């Protein structure tokens, strides 16, 4: 990979910056990148102490570096204010805060959300280095920005250097669809993504018989990226780049989806990815149809931004017995593991909750989840 004189100097400093350059150069060489390109924004995952542990914490501290571009971070293992209510112990909370302080000292904005695009919306063609597969696929597909599916470490290295290797989805022709998916059922996009992700290779372009909302596109992408190695999709007549390429000849038709999860939920969770304002308002409107408080644990996860923008909605939800948490989620927090069966509307949570938290899962639409909370 070609390096400028300045980039070569960064490699030779022998400090944390050099380590970050080494990571980017190694990545660039693996993927045959010709050079590094500047990025506007990095988003780092692996922020929960649950995922990173003591070794990761020490490694981060030892780097002793500062971010040089706008840098946001993914959810942590707990709500920073209400961790006790989540059943998080003091030792975990202390270590989580230590970890967040390291990120803060490096210059990260403590956004603690997997929906950084609700805070800063990248524009078409903008180069990013984002980790968090659901955010990556949203940025590429819905916003037309350009990022590879970075790991937490490569996104961090890019945040320090302000650059990323130029390969993969940064290059227009690599964003072309390779398989047409005709959707002939009125399927939940989250579950469609969850199913299709594991069944196809390459980049899908979908044809729906209805217009999808932004939230539908978010759910579709999160599901796809959770079961497959997909980092971009297109939707005919909807996403910004669908018309820039030929429609592929390979085609599959989806006319029904079947799931066979079964358990009696002791907790219902929404917000994987973190809920948008529209989704939070939808929950509020649905809850108004039921009298009294919810009869099961019902946890909702969203970003501080959405929470603060809709504080009256949040107050109503809390009054109905729903807990609205920020900064964390059902998958990255250890809190979920004390439950047996988690009901969710998220394809991504269906994928990761059993694997990472050892719980059973039950799927329901957002409406089903609200209804179940009162049974
Ligand atoms: Fe976000 Fe956690 Fe799901 S980070 S996408 S809510 S697994």
Coordinates of N, CA and C in Angstrom, one line a residue, residues 100-281:
X100 N -15.0 3.9 30.0 CA -15.6 5.1 29.3 C -14.7 6.3 29.5
X101 N -14.1 6.4 30.7 CA -13.2 7.6 30.9 C -12.0 7.5 30.0
X102 N -11.5 6.3 29.7 CA -10.4 6.2 28.7 C -10.9 6.7 27.3
X103 N -12.1 6.3 26.9 CA -12.6 6.7 25.6 C -12.7 8.3 25.6
X104 N -13.2 8.8 26.7 CA -13.5 10.2 26.8 C -12.1 11.0 26.7
X105 N -11.1 10.5 27.4 CA -9.8 11.1 27.4 C -9.2 11.1 26.0
X106 N -9.5 10.0 25.2 CA -9.1 9.9 23.8 C -9.8 10.9 22.9
X107 N -10.9 11.4 23.4 CA -11.7 12.5 22.6 C -13.0 12.0 22.0
X108 N -13.4 10.8 22.5 CA -14.7 10.3 21.9 C -15.9 11.0 22.5
X109 N -17.0 11.2 21.8 CA -18.2 11.7 22.3 C -18.9 10.4 22.9
X110 N -19.3 10.5 24.2 CA -19.9 9.4 24.8 C -21.4 9.2 24.4
X111 N -21.6 8.9 23.1 CA -22.9 8.8 22.6 C -23.6 7.5 23.0
X112 N -22.8 6.5 23.2 CA -23.2 5.2 23.7 C -24.5 4.7 23.0
X113 N -24.5 4.8 21.7 CA -25.6 4.3 20.9 C -25.1 3.6 19.6
X114 N -25.9 2.6 19.2 CA -25.6 2.0 17.9 C -26.3 2.7 16.7
X115 N -27.0 3.8 17.1 CA -27.6 4.6 16.0 C -27.0 6.0 15.9
X116 N -25.7 6.1 15.7 CA -25.0 7.4 15.6 C -25.6 8.3 14.5
X117 N -26.3 7.6 13.6 CA -26.8 8.4 12.4 C -28.0 9.3 12.9
X118 N -28.6 9.1 14.1 CA -29.6 10.0 14.6 C -29.0 11.2 15.2
X119 N -27.7 11.2 15.4 CA -27.0 12.3 16.0 C -26.2 13.1 15.0
X120 N -25.6 12.4 14.1 CA -24.8 13.0 13.0 C -25.1 12.2 11.8
X121 N -25.8 12.8 10.8 CA -26.2 12.1 9.6 C -25.2 12.2 8.5
X122 N -24.4 11.2 8.2 CA -23.5 11.4 7.1 C -24.2 11.6 5.7
X123 N -23.5 12.2 4.8 CA -24.1 12.5 3.5 C -23.6 11.5 2.5
X124 N -24.3 11.5 1.3 CA -24.0 10.5 0.3 C -22.5 10.6 -0.1
X125 N -21.9 9.5 -0.2 CA -20.5 9.5 -0.7 C -19.5 9.8 0.4
X126 N -19.9 10.1 1.6 CA -19.0 10.5 2.6 C -18.2 9.2 3.1
X127 N -16.9 9.3 3.3 CA -16.1 8.2 3.8 C -16.1 8.1 5.3
X128 N -16.4 6.9 5.9 CA -16.4 6.8 7.3 C -15.6 5.5 7.7
X129 N -15.3 5.4 9.0 CA -14.8 4.1 9.5 C -15.6 3.7 10.6
X130 N -16.7 3.0 10.3 CA -17.7 2.6 11.4 C -17.5 1.1 11.7
X131 N -17.6 0.8 13.0 CA -17.8 -0.5 13.4 C -19.3 -0.6 13.8
X132 N -19.8 -1.7 14.3 CA -21.2 -1.9 14.6 C -22.0 -2.2 13.3
X133 N -22.2 -3.5 13.1 CA -22.7 -4.0 11.8 C -24.0 -3.3 11.4
X134 N -24.9 -3.1 12.4 CA -26.2 -2.5 12.1 C -26.1 -1.0 11.6
X135 N -25.1 -0.3 12.2 CA -24.9 1.1 11.8 C -24.2 1.2 10.4
X136 N -23.2 0.2 10.2 CA -22.5 0.2 9.0 C -23.5 0.0 7.8
X137 N -24.3 -1.0 7.9 CA -25.2 -1.3 6.8 C -26.3 -0.2 6.6
X138 N -26.6 0.5 7.7 CA -27.6 1.6 7.5 C -26.8 2.8 6.8
X139 N -25.6 3.1 7.2 CA -24.8 4.2 6.6 C -24.7 3.9 5.1
X140 N -24.3 2.7 4.7 CA -24.0 2.4 3.3 C -25.3 2.4 2.5
X141 N -26.4 1.7 3.0 CA -27.5 1.4 2.3 C -28.5 2.6 2.2
X142 N -28.8 3.1 3.4 CA -29.9 4.1 3.5 C -29.4 5.5 3.3
X143 N -28.1 5.7 3.7 CA -27.6 7.1 3.6 C -26.7 7.2 2.4
X144 N -26.2 6.1 1.8 CA -25.3 6.2 0.7 C -23.9 6.7 1.1
X145 N -23.6 6.7 2.4 CA -22.2 6.9 2.8 C -21.4 5.7 2.6
X146 N -20.1 5.8 2.8 CA -19.2 4.6 2.5 C -18.3 4.2 3.6
X147 N -18.6 3.0 4.1 CA -17.7 2.4 5.1 C -17.7 0.9 5.0
X148 N -16.5 0.4 5.3 CA -16.4 -1.1 5.4 C -16.9 -1.5 6.8
X149 N -17.1 -2.8 6.9 CA -17.6 -3.2 8.2 C -16.3 -3.4 9.1
X150 N -16.0 -2.3 9.8 CA -14.8 -2.3 10.7 C -15.0 -3.0 12.0
X151 N -13.9 -3.5 12.5 CA -13.9 -4.0 13.9 C -13.8 -2.8 14.8
X152 N -14.0 -3.1 16.1 CA -13.8 -2.0 17.1 C -12.4 -1.4 17.0
X153 N -11.4 -2.3 16.8 CA -10.0 -1.9 16.8 C -9.6 -1.1 15.6
X154 N -10.1 -1.6 14.4 CA -9.7 -0.9 13.2 C -10.4 0.5 13.1
X155 N -11.7 0.6 13.7 CA -12.4 1.9 13.7 C -11.6 2.8 14.7
X156 N -11.1 2.3 15.8 CA -10.3 3.1 16.7 C -9.0 3.6 16.1
X157 N -8.4 2.7 15.3 CA -7.1 3.1 14.7 C -7.4 4.2 13.7
X158 N -8.5 4.1 13.0 CA -8.9 5.1 12.0 C -9.3 6.4 12.7
X159 N -9.9 6.3 13.9 CA -10.2 7.6 14.6 C -9.0 8.3 15.0
X160 N -7.9 7.6 15.3 CA -6.6 8.2 15.7 C -5.9 8.8 14.5
X161 N -5.9 8.0 13.4 CA -5.1 8.5 12.2 C -6.0 9.4 11.3
X162 N -7.3 9.3 11.4 CA -8.2 10.1 10.6 C -8.3 9.6 9.2
X163 N -7.9 8.3 9.0 CA -7.9 7.7 7.7 C -8.3 6.2 7.7
X164 N -8.6 5.7 6.5 CA -8.9 4.3 6.5 C -8.4 3.7 5.1
X165 N -8.1 2.5 5.0 CA -7.6 1.9 3.8 C -8.7 2.0 2.7
X166 N -8.3 2.3 1.5 CA -9.3 2.5 0.4 C -9.5 1.2 -0.3
X167 N -10.5 0.4 0.1 CA -10.9 -0.8 -0.5 C -12.3 -1.1 -0.2
X168 N -12.8 -2.2 -0.7 CA -14.2 -2.7 -0.4 C -15.3 -1.6 -0.7
X169 N -16.1 -1.3 0.2 CA -17.3 -0.5 0.0 C -16.9 1.0 -0.2
X170 N -15.7 1.4 0.0 CA -15.3 2.8 -0.3 C -15.3 3.0 -1.8
X171 N -15.2 1.9 -2.6 CA -15.1 2.0 -4.1 C -16.4 1.7 -4.7
X172 N -16.9 2.6 -5.5 CA -18.3 2.5 -6.0 C -18.6 1.2 -6.6
X173 N -17.7 0.7 -7.5 CA -18.1 -0.6 -8.2 C -18.3 -1.8 -7.3
X174 N -17.7 -1.7 -6.1 CA -17.9 -2.8 -5.2 C -19.2 -2.8 -4.4
X175 N -20.0 -1.8 -4.7 CA -21.3 -1.6 -4.1 C -22.5 -2.2 -4.9
X176 N -22.1 -2.8 -6.0 CA -23.2 -3.2 -7.0 C -23.9 -4.5 -6.4
X177 N -25.2 -4.5 -6.6 CA -25.9 -5.7 -6.1 C -25.6 -6.9 -7.0
X178 N -25.7 -8.1 -6.3 CA -25.4 -9.4 -7.1 C -26.6 -10.3 -7.0
X179 N -27.6 -10.0 -6.2 CA -28.8 -10.9 -6.2 C -30.0 -10.1 -6.0
X180 N -31.1 -10.4 -6.8 CA -32.4 -9.7 -6.6 C -33.2 -10.6 -5.6
X181 N -33.8 -9.9 -4.6 CA -34.7 -10.6 -3.7 C -36.1 -10.0 -3.9
X182 N -37.0 -10.8 -4.4 CA -38.4 -10.3 -4.6 C -39.2 -10.7 -3.4
X183 N -39.7 -9.7 -2.7 CA -40.4 -10.0 -1.5 C -41.9 -10.0 -1.8
X184 N -42.6 -11.1 -1.7 CA -44.0 -11.2 -2.1 C -44.9 -11.4 -0.8
X185 N -44.3 -11.4 0.3 CA -45.1 -11.5 1.6 C -45.1 -10.1 2.3
X186 N -46.0 -10.0 3.2 CA -46.0 -8.8 4.0 C -45.1 -9.1 5.3
X187 N -43.9 -9.3 5.0 CA -43.0 -9.9 6.1 C -42.4 -8.8 6.9
X188 N -42.2 -9.0 8.2 CA -41.5 -8.1 9.1 C -40.0 -7.9 8.5
X189 N -39.6 -6.7 8.2 CA -38.3 -6.5 7.6 C -37.1 -7.0 8.5
X190 N -37.3 -7.0 9.8 CA -36.3 -7.4 10.7 C -36.1 -8.9 10.5
X191 N -37.2 -9.7 10.4 CA -37.1 -11.1 10.3 C -36.7 -11.5 8.9
X192 N -37.1 -10.7 7.9 CA -36.7 -11.0 6.5 C -35.2 -10.9 6.5
X193 N -34.6 -9.8 7.1 CA -33.2 -9.7 7.1 C -32.5 -10.9 7.8
X194 N -33.0 -11.2 8.9 CA -32.5 -12.3 9.7 C -32.4 -13.6 8.9
X195 N -33.5 -13.9 8.2 CA -33.6 -15.1 7.4 C -32.6 -15.1 6.2
X196 N -32.8 -13.9 5.4 CA -32.0 -13.8 4.2 C -30.5 -13.7 4.4
X197 N -30.1 -13.1 5.5 CA -28.7 -12.9 5.7 C -27.9 -14.2 5.7
X198 N -28.5 -15.2 6.2 CA -27.8 -16.5 6.2 C -28.0 -17.3 5.0
X199 N -28.9 -16.9 4.1 CA -29.2 -17.7 2.9 C -28.5 -17.2 1.6
X200 N -28.0 -16.0 1.6 CA -27.5 -15.5 0.4 C -26.0 -15.1 0.5
X201 N -25.3 -15.1 -0.6 CA -24.0 -14.6 -0.7 C -24.1 -13.3 -1.5
X202 N -23.2 -12.3 -1.2 CA -23.2 -11.1 -2.0 C -24.1 -10.0 -1.5
X203 N -24.3 -9.0 -2.4 CA -25.1 -7.8 -2.0 C -26.5 -8.0 -2.6
X204 N -27.5 -7.9 -1.7 CA -28.9 -8.0 -2.2 C -29.5 -6.7 -2.7
X205 N -30.4 -6.8 -3.7 CA -31.2 -5.7 -4.0 C -32.7 -6.2 -3.9
X206 N -33.5 -5.5 -3.0 CA -34.8 -6.0 -2.7 C -35.8 -5.3 -3.6
X207 N -36.9 -6.1 -3.9 CA -38.1 -5.5 -4.6 C -39.2 -5.8 -3.6
X208 N -39.8 -4.7 -3.1 CA -41.0 -4.9 -2.2 C -42.2 -4.4 -2.9
X209 N -43.4 -4.9 -2.4 CA -44.6 -4.3 -3.0 C -45.2 -3.2 -2.1
X210 N -44.4 -2.7 -1.3 CA -44.8 -1.5 -0.5 C -43.5 -0.6 -0.2
X211 N -43.8 0.6 0.2 CA -42.7 1.5 0.6 C -42.2 1.2 2.0
X212 N -41.0 1.0 2.2 CA -40.5 0.8 3.6 C -40.2 2.1 4.3
X213 N -40.4 2.2 5.6 CA -40.1 3.4 6.3 C -38.6 3.3 6.7
X214 N -38.0 4.4 7.2 CA -36.6 4.4 7.6 C -36.4 3.3 8.7
X215 N -37.4 3.2 9.6 CA -37.2 2.2 10.6 C -37.3 0.8 10.1
X216 N -38.1 0.5 9.0 CA -38.1 -0.8 8.4 C -36.7 -1.1 7.8
X217 N -36.1 0.0 7.1 CA -34.8 -0.2 6.5 C -33.8 -0.5 7.5
X218 N -33.9 0.2 8.7 CA -32.9 0.0 9.8 C -33.0 -1.5 10.3
X219 N -34.3 -2.0 10.4 CA -34.5 -3.3 11.0 C -34.0 -4.4 10.0
X220 N -34.3 -4.1 8.7 CA -33.9 -5.1 7.6 C -32.4 -5.2 7.6
X221 N -31.7 -4.1 7.7 CA -30.2 -4.1 7.7 C -29.6 -4.8 8.9
X222 N -30.2 -4.5 10.0 CA -29.6 -5.1 11.3 C -29.8 -6.6 11.2
X223 N -31.0 -7.0 10.8 CA -31.2 -8.5 10.7 C -30.2 -9.1 9.7
X224 N -30.1 -8.5 8.5 CA -29.2 -9.0 7.5 C -27.8 -9.2 8.0
X225 N -27.3 -8.1 8.6 CA -25.9 -8.1 9.0 C -25.6 -9.0 10.2
X226 N -26.7 -9.4 10.9 CA -26.5 -10.2 12.1 C -26.3 -11.7 11.7
X227 N -26.9 -12.1 10.6 CA -26.8 -13.5 10.3 C -25.9 -13.7 9.0
X228 N -25.6 -12.6 8.4 CA -24.7 -12.7 7.2 C -23.6 -11.7 7.2
X229 N -22.7 -11.8 6.2 CA -21.6 -10.9 6.2 C -21.9 -9.7 5.3
X230 N -23.1 -9.3 5.3 CA -23.6 -8.2 4.4 C -23.4 -6.9 5.1
X231 N -22.9 -5.9 4.3 CA -22.7 -4.6 4.8 C -23.4 -3.5 4.0
X232 N -24.1 -3.9 2.9 CA -24.9 -3.0 2.1 C -26.0 -3.7 1.4
X233 N -27.1 -3.1 1.3 CA -28.2 -3.6 0.4 C -28.8 -2.5 -0.3
X234 N -29.6 -2.8 -1.3 CA -30.3 -1.8 -2.0 C -31.8 -2.1 -2.0
X235 N -32.7 -1.2 -2.2 CA -34.1 -1.4 -2.3 C -34.6 -0.6 -3.6
X236 N -35.2 -1.3 -4.5 CA -35.6 -0.7 -5.7 C -36.6 0.5 -5.4
X237 N -36.4 1.6 -6.0 CA -37.2 2.8 -5.9 C -37.0 3.5 -4.5
X238 N -36.1 3.0 -3.7 CA -36.0 3.6 -2.3 C -34.6 4.1 -1.9
X239 N -33.6 3.2 -2.0 CA -32.3 3.6 -1.4 C -31.5 4.4 -2.4
X240 N -30.6 5.2 -2.0 CA -30.0 6.2 -2.9 C -29.2 5.7 -4.1
X241 N -28.7 4.5 -4.0 CA -27.8 4.0 -5.1 C -28.5 2.9 -5.9
X242 N -29.7 2.6 -5.7 CA -30.3 1.4 -6.3 C -30.2 1.4 -7.8
X243 N -30.3 2.7 -8.4 CA -30.4 2.8 -9.8 C -29.1 3.1 -10.5
X244 N -28.0 3.0 -9.7 CA -26.7 3.2 -10.3 C -26.0 2.0 -10.9
X245 N -26.7 0.8 -10.7 CA -26.2 -0.4 -11.2 C -27.2 -1.2 -12.0
X246 N -26.8 -2.2 -12.7 CA -27.7 -3.1 -13.4 C -28.4 -4.0 -12.4
X247 N -29.7 -4.4 -12.6 CA -30.3 -5.3 -11.8 C -29.8 -6.7 -12.0
X248 N -29.3 -7.4 -11.0 CA -28.7 -8.8 -11.3 C -29.6 -9.8 -11.8
X249 N -29.1 -10.8 -12.6 CA -30.0 -11.8 -13.1 C -30.4 -12.8 -12.1
X250 N -29.5 -13.1 -11.1 CA -29.8 -14.1 -10.1 C -30.9 -13.6 -9.2
X251 N -31.8 -14.4 -9.0 CA -33.0 -13.9 -8.2 C -33.6 -15.0 -7.3
X252 N -34.1 -14.5 -6.1 CA -34.8 -15.4 -5.3 C -36.2 -14.7 -4.9
X253 N -37.2 -15.5 -4.6 CA -38.5 -15.0 -4.3 C -38.8 -15.4 -2.8
X254 N -39.2 -14.4 -2.0 CA -39.6 -14.8 -0.6 C -41.1 -14.6 -0.5
X255 N -41.9 -15.7 -0.3 CA -43.3 -15.5 -0.1 C -43.8 -15.8 1.3
X256 N -42.9 -16.4 2.1 CA -43.3 -16.6 3.5 C -42.0 -16.8 4.3
X257 N -42.2 -16.5 5.6 CA -41.1 -16.7 6.6 C -41.6 -17.5 7.7
X258 N -40.8 -18.4 8.2 CA -41.2 -19.2 9.3 C -40.2 -19.2 10.4
X259 N -40.6 -19.0 11.6 CA -39.7 -19.0 12.8 C -40.3 -20.0 13.8
X260 N -39.4 -20.7 14.5 CA -39.9 -21.7 15.5 C -39.3 -21.5 16.8
X261 N -39.4 -20.3 17.3 CA -39.0 -20.0 18.7 C -40.2 -20.2 19.6
X262 N -40.0 -20.7 20.8 CA -41.1 -20.9 21.7 C -40.7 -20.8 23.2
X263 N -41.1 -19.9 23.9 CA -40.9 -19.9 25.4 C -41.8 -18.8 26.0
X264 N -42.0 -18.8 27.3 CA -42.9 -17.9 27.9 C -42.0 -16.7 28.5
X265 N -42.1 -15.5 27.9 CA -41.1 -14.5 28.2 C -41.2 -14.0 29.7
X266 N -40.1 -13.9 30.4 CA -40.1 -13.2 31.6 C -39.6 -11.8 31.5
X267 N -39.2 -11.4 30.2 CA -38.9 -10.0 29.9 C -39.2 -9.8 28.5
X268 N -39.7 -8.6 28.2 CA -39.9 -8.2 26.8 C -39.0 -7.0 26.6
X269 N -38.3 -7.0 25.4 CA -37.3 -5.9 25.2 C -37.5 -5.4 23.7
X270 N -37.4 -4.1 23.6 CA -37.4 -3.4 22.3 C -36.2 -2.5 22.2
X271 N -35.7 -2.3 21.0 CA -34.6 -1.3 20.9 C -33.3 -1.9 20.5
X272 N -33.3 -2.9 19.5 CA -32.1 -3.4 18.9 C -32.3 -3.4 17.4
X273 N -31.7 -2.4 16.7 CA -31.0 -1.3 17.2 C -31.8 -0.3 18.1
X274 N -31.1 0.6 18.7 CA -31.8 1.6 19.6 C -33.0 2.2 18.9
X275 N -34.1 2.4 19.6 CA -35.3 3.0 19.0 C -35.1 4.4 18.5
X276 N -35.8 4.6 17.4 CA -35.8 6.0 16.9 C -37.0 6.7 17.6
X277 N -37.1 8.0 17.3 CA -38.2 8.8 17.9 C -39.5 8.2 17.4
X278 N -39.6 7.9 16.1 CA -40.9 7.4 15.6 C -41.3 6.1 16.3
X279 N -40.3 5.2 16.5 CA -40.6 3.9 17.1 C -41.0 4.1 18.6
X280 N -40.4 5.1 19.3 CA -40.8 5.3 20.7 C -42.2 5.8 20.7
X281 N -42.6 6.7 19.8 CA -43.9 7.3 19.8 C -44.9 6.2 19.4

